[in-house]
PDB file of C-alpha atoms in Angstrom:
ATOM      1  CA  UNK A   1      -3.600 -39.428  18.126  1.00 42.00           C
ATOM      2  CA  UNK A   2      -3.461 -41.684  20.733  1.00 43.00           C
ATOM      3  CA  UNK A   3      -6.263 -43.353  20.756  1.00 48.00           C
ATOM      4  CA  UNK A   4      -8.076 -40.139  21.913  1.00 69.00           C
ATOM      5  CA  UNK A   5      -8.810 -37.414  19.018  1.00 83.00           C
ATOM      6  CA  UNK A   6     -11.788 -38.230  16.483  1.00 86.00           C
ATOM      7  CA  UNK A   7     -10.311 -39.234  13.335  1.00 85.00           C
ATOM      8  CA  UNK A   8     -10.683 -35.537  11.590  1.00 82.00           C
ATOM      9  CA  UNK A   9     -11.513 -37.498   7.874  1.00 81.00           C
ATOM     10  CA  UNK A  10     -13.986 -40.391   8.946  1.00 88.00           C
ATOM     11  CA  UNK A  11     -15.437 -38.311  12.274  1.00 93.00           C
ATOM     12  CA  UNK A  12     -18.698 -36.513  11.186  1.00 95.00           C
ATOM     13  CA  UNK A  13     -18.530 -33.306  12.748  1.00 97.00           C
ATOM     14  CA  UNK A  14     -21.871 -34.186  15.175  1.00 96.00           C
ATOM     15  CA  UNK A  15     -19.358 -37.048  17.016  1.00 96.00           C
ATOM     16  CA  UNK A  16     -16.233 -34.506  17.057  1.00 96.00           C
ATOM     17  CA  UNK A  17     -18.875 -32.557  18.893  1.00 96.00           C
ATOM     18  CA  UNK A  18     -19.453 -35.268  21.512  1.00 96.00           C
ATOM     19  CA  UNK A  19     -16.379 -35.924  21.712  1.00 96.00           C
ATOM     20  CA  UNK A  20     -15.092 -32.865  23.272  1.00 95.00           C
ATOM     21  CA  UNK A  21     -18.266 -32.599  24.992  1.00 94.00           C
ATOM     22  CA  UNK A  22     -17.171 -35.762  26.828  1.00 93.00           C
ATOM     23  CA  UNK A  23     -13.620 -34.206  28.310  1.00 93.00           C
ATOM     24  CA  UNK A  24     -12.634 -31.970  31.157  1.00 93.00           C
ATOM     25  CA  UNK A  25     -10.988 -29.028  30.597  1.00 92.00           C
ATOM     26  CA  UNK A  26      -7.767 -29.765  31.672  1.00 95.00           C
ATOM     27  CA  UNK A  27      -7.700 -32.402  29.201  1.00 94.00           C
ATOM     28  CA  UNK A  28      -9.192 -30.542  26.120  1.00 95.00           C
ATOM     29  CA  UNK A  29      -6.102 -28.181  26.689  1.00 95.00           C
ATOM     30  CA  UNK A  30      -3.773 -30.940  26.539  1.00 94.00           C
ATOM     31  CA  UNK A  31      -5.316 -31.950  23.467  1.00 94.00           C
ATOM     32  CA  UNK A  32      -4.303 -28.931  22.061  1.00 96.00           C
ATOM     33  CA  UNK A  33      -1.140 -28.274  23.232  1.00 96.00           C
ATOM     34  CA  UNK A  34      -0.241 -31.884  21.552  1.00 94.00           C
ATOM     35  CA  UNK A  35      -2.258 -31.821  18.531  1.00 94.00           C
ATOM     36  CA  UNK A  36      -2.890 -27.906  17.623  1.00 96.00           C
ATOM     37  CA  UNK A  37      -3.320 -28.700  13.986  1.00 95.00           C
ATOM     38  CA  UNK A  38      -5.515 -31.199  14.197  1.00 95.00           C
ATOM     39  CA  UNK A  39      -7.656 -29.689  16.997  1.00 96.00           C
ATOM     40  CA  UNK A  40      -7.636 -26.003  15.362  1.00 97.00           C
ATOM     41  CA  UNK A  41      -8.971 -27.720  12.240  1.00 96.00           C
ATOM     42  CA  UNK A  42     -10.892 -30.084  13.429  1.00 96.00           C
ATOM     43  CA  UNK A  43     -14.985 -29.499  12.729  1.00 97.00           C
ATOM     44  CA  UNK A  44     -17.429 -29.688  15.482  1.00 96.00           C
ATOM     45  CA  UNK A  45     -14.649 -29.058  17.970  1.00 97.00           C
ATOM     46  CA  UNK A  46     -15.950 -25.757  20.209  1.00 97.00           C
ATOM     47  CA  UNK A  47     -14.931 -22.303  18.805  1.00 98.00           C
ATOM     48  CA  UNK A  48     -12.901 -21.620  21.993  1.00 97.00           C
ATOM     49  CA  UNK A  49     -10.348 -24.687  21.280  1.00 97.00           C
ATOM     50  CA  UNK A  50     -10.099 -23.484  17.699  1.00 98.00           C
ATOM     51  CA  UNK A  51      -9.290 -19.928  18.444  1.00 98.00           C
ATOM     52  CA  UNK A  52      -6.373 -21.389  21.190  1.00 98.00           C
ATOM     53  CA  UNK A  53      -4.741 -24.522  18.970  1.00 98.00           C
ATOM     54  CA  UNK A  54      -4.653 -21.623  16.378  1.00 98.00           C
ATOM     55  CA  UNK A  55      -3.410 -18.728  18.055  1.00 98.00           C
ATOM     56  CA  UNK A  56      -0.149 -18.670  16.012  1.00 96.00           C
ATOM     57  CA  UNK A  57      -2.146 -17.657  13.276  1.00 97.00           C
ATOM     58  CA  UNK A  58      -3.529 -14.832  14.638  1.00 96.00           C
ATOM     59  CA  UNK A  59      -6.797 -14.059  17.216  1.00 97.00           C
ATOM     60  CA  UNK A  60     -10.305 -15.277  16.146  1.00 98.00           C
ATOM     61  CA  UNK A  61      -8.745 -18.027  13.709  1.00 98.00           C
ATOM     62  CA  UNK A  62     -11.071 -21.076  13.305  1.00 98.00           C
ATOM     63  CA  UNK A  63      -9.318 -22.762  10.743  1.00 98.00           C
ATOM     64  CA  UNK A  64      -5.944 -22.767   9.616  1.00 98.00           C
ATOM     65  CA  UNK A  65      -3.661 -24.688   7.508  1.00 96.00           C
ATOM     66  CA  UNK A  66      -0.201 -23.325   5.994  1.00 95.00           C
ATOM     67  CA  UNK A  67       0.454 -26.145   3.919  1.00 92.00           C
ATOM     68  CA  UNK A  68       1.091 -25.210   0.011  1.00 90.00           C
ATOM     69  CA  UNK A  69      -1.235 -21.744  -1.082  1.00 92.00           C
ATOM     70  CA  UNK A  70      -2.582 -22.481   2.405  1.00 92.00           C
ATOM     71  CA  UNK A  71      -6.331 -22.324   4.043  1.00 97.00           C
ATOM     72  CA  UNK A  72      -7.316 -19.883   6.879  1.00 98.00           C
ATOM     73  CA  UNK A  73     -11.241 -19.133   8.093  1.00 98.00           C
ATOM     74  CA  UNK A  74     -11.058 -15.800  10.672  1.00 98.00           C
ATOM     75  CA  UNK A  75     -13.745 -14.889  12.724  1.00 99.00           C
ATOM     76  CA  UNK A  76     -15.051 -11.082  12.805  1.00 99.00           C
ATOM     77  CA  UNK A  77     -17.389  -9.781  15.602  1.00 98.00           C
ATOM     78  CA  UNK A  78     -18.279 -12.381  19.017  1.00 97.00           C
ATOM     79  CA  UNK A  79     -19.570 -16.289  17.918  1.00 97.00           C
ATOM     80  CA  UNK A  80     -19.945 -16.757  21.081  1.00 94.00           C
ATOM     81  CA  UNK A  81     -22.603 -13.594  21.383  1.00 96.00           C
ATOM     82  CA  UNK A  82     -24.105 -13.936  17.802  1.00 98.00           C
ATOM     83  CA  UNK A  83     -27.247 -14.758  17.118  1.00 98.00           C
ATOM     84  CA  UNK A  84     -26.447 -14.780  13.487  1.00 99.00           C
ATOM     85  CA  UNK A  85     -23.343 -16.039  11.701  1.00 99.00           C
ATOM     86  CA  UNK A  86     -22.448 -15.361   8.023  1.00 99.00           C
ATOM     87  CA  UNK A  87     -20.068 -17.318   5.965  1.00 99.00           C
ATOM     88  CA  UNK A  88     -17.835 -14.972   3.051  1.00 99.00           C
ATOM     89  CA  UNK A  89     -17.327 -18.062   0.619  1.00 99.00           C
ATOM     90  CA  UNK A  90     -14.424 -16.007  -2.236  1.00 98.00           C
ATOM     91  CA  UNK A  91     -13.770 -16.951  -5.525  1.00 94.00           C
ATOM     92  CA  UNK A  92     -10.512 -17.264  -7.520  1.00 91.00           C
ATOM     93  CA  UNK A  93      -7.179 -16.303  -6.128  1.00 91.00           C
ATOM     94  CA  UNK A  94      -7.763 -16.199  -2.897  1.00 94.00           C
ATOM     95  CA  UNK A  95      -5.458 -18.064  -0.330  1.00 90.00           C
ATOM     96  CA  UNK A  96      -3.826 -17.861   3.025  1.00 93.00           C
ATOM     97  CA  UNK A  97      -1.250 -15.102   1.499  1.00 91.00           C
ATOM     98  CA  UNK A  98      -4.475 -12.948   0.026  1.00 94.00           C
ATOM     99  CA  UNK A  99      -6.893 -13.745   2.644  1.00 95.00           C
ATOM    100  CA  UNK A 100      -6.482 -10.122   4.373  1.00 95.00           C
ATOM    101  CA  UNK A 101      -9.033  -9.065   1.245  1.00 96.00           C
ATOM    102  CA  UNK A 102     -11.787 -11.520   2.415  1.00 97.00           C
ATOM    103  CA  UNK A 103     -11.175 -10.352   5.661  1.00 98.00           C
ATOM    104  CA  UNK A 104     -12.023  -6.780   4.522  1.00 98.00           C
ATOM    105  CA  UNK A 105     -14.824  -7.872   3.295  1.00 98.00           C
ATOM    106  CA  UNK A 106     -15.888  -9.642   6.080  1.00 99.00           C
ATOM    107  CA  UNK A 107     -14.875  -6.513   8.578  1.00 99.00           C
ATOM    108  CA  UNK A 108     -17.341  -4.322   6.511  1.00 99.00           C
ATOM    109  CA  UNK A 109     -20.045  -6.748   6.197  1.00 99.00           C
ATOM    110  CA  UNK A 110     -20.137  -7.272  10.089  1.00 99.00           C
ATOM    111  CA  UNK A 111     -19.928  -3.626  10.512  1.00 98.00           C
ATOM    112  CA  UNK A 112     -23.025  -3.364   8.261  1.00 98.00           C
ATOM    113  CA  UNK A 113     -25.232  -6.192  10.333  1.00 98.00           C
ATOM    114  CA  UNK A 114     -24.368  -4.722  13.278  1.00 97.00           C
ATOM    115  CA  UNK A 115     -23.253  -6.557  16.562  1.00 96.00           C
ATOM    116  CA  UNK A 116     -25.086  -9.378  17.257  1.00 98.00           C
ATOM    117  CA  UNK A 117     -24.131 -10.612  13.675  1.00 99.00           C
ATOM    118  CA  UNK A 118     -20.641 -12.745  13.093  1.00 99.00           C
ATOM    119  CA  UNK A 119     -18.660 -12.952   9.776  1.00 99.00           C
ATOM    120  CA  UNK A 120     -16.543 -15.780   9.006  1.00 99.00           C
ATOM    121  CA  UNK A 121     -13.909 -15.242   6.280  1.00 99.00           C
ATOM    122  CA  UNK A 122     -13.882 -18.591   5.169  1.00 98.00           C
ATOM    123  CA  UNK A 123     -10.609 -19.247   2.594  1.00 98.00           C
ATOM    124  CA  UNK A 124     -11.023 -23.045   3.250  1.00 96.00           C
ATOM    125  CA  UNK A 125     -10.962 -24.164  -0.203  1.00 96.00           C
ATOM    126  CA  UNK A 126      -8.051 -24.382  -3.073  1.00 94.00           C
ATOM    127  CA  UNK A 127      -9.692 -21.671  -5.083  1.00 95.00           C
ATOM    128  CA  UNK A 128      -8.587 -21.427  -9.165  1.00 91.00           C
ATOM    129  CA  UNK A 129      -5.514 -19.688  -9.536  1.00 88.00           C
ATOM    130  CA  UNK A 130      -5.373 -17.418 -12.777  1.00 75.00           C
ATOM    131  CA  UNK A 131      -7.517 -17.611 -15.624  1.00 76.00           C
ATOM    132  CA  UNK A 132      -7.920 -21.095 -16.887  1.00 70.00           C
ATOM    133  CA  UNK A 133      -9.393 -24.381 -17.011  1.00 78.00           C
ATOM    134  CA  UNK A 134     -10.784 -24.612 -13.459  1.00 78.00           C
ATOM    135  CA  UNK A 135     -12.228 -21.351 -13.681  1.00 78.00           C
ATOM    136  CA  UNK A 136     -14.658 -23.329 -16.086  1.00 79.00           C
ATOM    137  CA  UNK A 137     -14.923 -26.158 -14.687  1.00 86.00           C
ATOM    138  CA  UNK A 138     -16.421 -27.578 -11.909  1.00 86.00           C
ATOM    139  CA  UNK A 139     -13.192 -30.097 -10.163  1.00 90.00           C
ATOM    140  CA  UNK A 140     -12.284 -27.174  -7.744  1.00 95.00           C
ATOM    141  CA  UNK A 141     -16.054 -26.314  -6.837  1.00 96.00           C
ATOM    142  CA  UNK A 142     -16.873 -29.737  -5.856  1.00 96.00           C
ATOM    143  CA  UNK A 143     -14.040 -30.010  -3.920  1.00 97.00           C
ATOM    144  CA  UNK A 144     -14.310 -26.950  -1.811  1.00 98.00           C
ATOM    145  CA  UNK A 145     -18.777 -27.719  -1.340  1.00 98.00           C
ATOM    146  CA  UNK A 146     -17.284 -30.775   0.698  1.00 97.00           C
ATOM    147  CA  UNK A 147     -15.026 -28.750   2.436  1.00 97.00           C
ATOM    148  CA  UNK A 148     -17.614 -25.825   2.705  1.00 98.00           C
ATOM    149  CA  UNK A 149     -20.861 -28.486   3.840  1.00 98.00           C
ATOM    150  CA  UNK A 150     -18.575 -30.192   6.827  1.00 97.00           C
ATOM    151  CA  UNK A 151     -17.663 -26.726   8.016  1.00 98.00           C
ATOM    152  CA  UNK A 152     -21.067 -25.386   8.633  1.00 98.00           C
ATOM    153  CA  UNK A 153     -22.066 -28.795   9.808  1.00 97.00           C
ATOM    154  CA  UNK A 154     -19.322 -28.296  12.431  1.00 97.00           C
ATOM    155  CA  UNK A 155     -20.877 -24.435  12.955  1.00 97.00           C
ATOM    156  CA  UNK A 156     -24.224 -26.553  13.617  1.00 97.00           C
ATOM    157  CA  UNK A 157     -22.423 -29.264  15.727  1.00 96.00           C
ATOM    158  CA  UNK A 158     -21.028 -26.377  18.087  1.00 95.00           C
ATOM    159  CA  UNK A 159     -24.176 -24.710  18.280  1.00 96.00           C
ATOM    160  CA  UNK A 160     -24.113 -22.200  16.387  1.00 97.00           C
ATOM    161  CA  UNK A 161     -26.842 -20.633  14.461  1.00 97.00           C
ATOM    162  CA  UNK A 162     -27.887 -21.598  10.837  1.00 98.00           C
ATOM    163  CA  UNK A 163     -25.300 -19.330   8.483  1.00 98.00           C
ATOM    164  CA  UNK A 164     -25.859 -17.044   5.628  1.00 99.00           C
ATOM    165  CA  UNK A 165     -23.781 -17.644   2.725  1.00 99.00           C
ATOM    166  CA  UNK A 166     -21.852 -15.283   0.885  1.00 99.00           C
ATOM    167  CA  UNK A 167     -20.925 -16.540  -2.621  1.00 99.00           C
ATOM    168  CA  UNK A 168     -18.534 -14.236  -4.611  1.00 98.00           C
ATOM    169  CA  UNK A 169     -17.826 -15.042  -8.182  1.00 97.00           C
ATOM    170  CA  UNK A 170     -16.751 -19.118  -8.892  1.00 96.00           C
ATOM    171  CA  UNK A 171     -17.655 -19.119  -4.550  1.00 98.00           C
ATOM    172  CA  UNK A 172     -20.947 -18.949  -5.978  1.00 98.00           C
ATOM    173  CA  UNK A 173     -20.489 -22.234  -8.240  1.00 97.00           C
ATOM    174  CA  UNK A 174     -19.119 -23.889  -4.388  1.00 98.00           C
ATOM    175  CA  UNK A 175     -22.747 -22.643  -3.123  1.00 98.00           C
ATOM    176  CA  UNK A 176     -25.075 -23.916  -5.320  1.00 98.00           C
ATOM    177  CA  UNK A 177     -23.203 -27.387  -5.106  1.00 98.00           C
ATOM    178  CA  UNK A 178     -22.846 -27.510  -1.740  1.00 98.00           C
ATOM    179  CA  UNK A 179     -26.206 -25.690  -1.037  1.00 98.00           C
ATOM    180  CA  UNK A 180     -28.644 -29.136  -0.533  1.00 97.00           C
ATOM    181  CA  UNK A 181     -26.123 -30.266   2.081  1.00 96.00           C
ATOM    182  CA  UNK A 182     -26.446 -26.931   4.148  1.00 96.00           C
ATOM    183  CA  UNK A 183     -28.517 -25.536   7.052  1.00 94.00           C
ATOM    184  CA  UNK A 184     -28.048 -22.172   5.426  1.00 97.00           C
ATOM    185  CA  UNK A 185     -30.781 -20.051   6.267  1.00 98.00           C
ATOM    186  CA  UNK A 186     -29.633 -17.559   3.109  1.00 99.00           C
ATOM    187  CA  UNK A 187     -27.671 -17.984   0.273  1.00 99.00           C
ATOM    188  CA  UNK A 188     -26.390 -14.800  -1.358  1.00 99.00           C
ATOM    189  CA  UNK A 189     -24.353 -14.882  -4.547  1.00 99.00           C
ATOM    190  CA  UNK A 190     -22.512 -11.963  -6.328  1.00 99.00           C
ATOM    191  CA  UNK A 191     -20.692 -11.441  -9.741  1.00 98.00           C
ATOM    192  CA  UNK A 192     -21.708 -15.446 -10.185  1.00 98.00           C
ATOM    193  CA  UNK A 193     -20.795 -17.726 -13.265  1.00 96.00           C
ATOM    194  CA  UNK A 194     -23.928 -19.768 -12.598  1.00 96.00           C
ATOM    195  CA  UNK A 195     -23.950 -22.010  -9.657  1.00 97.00           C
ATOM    196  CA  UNK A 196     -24.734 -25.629 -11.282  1.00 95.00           C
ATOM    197  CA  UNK A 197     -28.083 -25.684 -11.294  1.00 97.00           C
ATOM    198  CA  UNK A 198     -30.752 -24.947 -13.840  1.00 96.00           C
ATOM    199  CA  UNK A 199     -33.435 -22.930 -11.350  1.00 98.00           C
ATOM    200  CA  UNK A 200     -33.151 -22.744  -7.558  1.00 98.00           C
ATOM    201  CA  UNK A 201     -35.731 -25.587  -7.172  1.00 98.00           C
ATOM    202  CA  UNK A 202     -32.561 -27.782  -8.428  1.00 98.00           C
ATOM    203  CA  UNK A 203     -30.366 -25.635  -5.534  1.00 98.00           C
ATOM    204  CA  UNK A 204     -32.470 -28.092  -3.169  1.00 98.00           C
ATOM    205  CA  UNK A 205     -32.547 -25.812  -0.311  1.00 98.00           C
ATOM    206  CA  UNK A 206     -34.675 -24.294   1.961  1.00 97.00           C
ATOM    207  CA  UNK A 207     -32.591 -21.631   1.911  1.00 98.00           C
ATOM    208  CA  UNK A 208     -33.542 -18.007   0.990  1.00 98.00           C
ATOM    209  CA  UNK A 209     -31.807 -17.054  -2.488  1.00 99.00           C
ATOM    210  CA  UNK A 210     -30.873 -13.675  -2.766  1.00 99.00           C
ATOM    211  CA  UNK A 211     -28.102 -12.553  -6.459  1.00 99.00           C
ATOM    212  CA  UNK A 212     -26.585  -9.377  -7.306  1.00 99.00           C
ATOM    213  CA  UNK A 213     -24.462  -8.928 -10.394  1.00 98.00           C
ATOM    214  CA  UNK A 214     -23.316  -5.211 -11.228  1.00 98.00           C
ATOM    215  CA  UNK A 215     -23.682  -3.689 -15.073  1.00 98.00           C
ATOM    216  CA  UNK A 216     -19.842  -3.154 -14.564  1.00 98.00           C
ATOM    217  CA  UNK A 217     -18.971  -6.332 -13.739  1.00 97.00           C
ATOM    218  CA  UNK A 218     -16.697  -8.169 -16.353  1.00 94.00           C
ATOM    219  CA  UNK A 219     -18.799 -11.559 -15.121  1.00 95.00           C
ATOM    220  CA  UNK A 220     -21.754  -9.883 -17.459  1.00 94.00           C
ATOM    221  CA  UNK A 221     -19.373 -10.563 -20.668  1.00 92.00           C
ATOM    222  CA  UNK A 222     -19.336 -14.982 -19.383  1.00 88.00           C
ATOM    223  CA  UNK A 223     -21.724 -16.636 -21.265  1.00 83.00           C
ATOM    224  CA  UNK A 224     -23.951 -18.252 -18.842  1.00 87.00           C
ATOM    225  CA  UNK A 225     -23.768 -21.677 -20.010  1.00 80.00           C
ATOM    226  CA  UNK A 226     -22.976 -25.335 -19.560  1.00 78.00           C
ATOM    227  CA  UNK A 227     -21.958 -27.642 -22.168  1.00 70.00           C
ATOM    228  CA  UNK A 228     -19.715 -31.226 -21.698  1.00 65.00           C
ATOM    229  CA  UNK A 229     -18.878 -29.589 -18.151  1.00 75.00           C
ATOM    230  CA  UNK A 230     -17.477 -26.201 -19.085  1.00 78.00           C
ATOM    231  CA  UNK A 231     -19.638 -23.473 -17.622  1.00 77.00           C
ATOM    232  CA  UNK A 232     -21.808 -23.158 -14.943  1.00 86.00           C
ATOM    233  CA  UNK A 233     -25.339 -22.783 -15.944  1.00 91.00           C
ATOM    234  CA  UNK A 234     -28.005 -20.027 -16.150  1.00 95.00           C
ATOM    235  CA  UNK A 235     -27.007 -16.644 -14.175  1.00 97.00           C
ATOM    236  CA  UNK A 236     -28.495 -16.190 -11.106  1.00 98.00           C
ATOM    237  CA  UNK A 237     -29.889 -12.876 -11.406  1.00 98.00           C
ATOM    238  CA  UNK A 238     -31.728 -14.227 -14.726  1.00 97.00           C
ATOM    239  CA  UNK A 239     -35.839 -13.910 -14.066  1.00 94.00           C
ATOM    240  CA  UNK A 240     -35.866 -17.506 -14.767  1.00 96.00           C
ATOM    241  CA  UNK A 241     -33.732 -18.656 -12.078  1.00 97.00           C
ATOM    242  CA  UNK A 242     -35.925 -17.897  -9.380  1.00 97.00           C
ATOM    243  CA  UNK A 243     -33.341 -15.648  -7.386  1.00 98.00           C
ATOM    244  CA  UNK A 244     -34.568 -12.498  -5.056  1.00 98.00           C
ATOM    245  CA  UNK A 245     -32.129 -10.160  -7.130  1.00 98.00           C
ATOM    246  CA  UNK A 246     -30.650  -7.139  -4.830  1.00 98.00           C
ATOM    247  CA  UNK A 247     -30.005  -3.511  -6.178  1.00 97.00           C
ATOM    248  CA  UNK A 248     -26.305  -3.408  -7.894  1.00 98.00           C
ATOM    249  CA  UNK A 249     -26.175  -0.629 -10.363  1.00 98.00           C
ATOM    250  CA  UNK A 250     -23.761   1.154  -8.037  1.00 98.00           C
ATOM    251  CA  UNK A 251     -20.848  -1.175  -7.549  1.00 98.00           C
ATOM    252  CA  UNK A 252     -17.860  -0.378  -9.665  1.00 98.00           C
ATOM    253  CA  UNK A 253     -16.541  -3.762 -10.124  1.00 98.00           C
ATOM    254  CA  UNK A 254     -16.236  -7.103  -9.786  1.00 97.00           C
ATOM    255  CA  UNK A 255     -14.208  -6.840  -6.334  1.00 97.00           C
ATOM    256  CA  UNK A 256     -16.249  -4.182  -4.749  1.00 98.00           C
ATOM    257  CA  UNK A 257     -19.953  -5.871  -4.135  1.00 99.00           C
ATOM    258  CA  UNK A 258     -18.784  -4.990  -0.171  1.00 99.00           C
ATOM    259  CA  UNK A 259     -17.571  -1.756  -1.129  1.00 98.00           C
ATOM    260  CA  UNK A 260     -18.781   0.524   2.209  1.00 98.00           C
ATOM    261  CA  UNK A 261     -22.065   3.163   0.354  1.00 98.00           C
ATOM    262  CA  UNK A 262     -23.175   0.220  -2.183  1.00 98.00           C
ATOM    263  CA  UNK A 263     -26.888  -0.815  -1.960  1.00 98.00           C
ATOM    264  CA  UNK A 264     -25.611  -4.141  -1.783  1.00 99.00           C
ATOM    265  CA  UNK A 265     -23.535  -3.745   0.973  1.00 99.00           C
ATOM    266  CA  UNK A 266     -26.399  -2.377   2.850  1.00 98.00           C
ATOM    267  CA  UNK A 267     -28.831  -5.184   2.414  1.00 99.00           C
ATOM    268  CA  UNK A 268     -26.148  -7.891   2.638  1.00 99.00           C
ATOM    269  CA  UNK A 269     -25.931  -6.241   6.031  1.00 99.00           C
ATOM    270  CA  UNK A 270     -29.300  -6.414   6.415  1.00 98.00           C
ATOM    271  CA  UNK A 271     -29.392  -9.979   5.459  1.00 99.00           C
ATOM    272  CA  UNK A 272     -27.026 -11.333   7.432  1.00 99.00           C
ATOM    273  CA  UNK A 273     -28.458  -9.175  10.651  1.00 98.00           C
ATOM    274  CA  UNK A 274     -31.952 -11.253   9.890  1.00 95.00           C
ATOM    275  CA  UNK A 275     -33.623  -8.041   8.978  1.00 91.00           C
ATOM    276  CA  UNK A 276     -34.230  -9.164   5.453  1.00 83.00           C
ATOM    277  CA  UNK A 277     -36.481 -11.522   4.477  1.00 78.00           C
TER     278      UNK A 277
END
């Protein structure tokens, strides 16, 4: 890099931040011109950079990263406007060549917060792919609540408001271990395994906890349990957990918790517009 860029693995995202805060804009742009995929992926870096070292990907794309299944994070609605941000954190089989479903999802979530709310798509983990083992295990959840925590610490680094997570299905299990290392303000989970943690004292978060989990979703037919690190521990929606558990009799499926006329649609919107507390 030249002795200039951060180092994007040992750079926390705060000194990325600094970094950039340090240049001229002439010479932020000729960062990016020589290093687009390290700048459009680097965390901390301001949204504007992002959105240009990326712009082969597409507009509004904060992350991207084409390598194998590949990673990709768009943006829906104005960060630079918002005054609240939400994160859509998917579950299995979802990549850069499915991502256009999270971005539904994200497009109708927005729409329900209303305009002065952002939605990030966020496929920035290597989710499972197919039904087996690491649908059961934890190795691809820890990975991506790394991945997950420095990206909202780089939200917080370019000074962005606290986010509200979105946790669908084994997303949730990337939550709940990544949700003491957050500034999440909410933490929402839907059709969830369990999320690795006994109660949501052991979440260790400030963080409001909001579940949902439709009758008609095939998650209801999991056993909620952990044993020798297969499962995930005690469903959310449980009265034991500790969870604020939204309205979900209406959703069809597993897929359609963002489904446009669902009650949980409408207070996810209302969550992530602040309106629900």
């Amino acid at each position: 890099f030249g002795g200039r860029l951060p180092d994007p693995v040992t750079a926390s995202p705060a000194e990325v931040a600094a970094f950039f805060a340090g240049l001229g804009g002439a010479e932020r742009h000729r960062l990016v011109a020589a290093h687009p995929g390290v700048v459009g992926n680097l965390d901390g870096a301001p949204v504007a950079l992002r959105y240009e070292a990326n712009a082969a990907a597409g507009p509004h794309v904060l992350a991207y990263d084409p390598r194998g299944r590949g990673l990709i994070a768009r943006v829906v609605g104005d960060l630079d406007t918002a005054t609240h941000v939400a994160v859509l954190v998917p579950g299995s089989d979802i990549d850069l060549g499915s991502s256009d479903r999270l971005t539904r999802w994200a497009t109708d979530l927005q729409e329900a917060a209303g305009d002065d709310t952002a939605v990030i798509a966020w496929a920035g983990y290597t989710t499972p792919d197919g039904i087996g083992v690491d649908l059961a295990t934890g190795r691809l959840a820890r990975a991506g609540a790394a991945r997950l925590t420095r990206f909202t610490q780089g939200l917080d680094a370019a000074g962005l408001p606290d986010p509200a997570l979105f946790c669908h299905s084994y997303g949730s299990v990337v939550c709940g271990l990544a949700a003491s290392r957050t500034d999440a303000r909410d933490l929402v989970v839907m059709g969830s395994p369990g999320m690795r943690a006994a109660n949501v004292a052991a979440l260790r978060t400030t963080a409001h906890v909001w579940a949902a989990e439709s009758p008609h979703d095939w998650i209801t037919h999991v056993p909620h349990t952990e044993f020798l690190g297969l499962g995930h521990g005690p469903d959310p929606t449980s009265p034991g957990f500790g969870a604020r558990v939204l309205p979900a009799a209406d959703v069809p499926a597993h897929d359609a918790y963002f489904t446009p006329g669902t009650s949980t649609l409408t207070a996810f919107g209302a969550i992530a517009g602040g309106e629900l507390r």
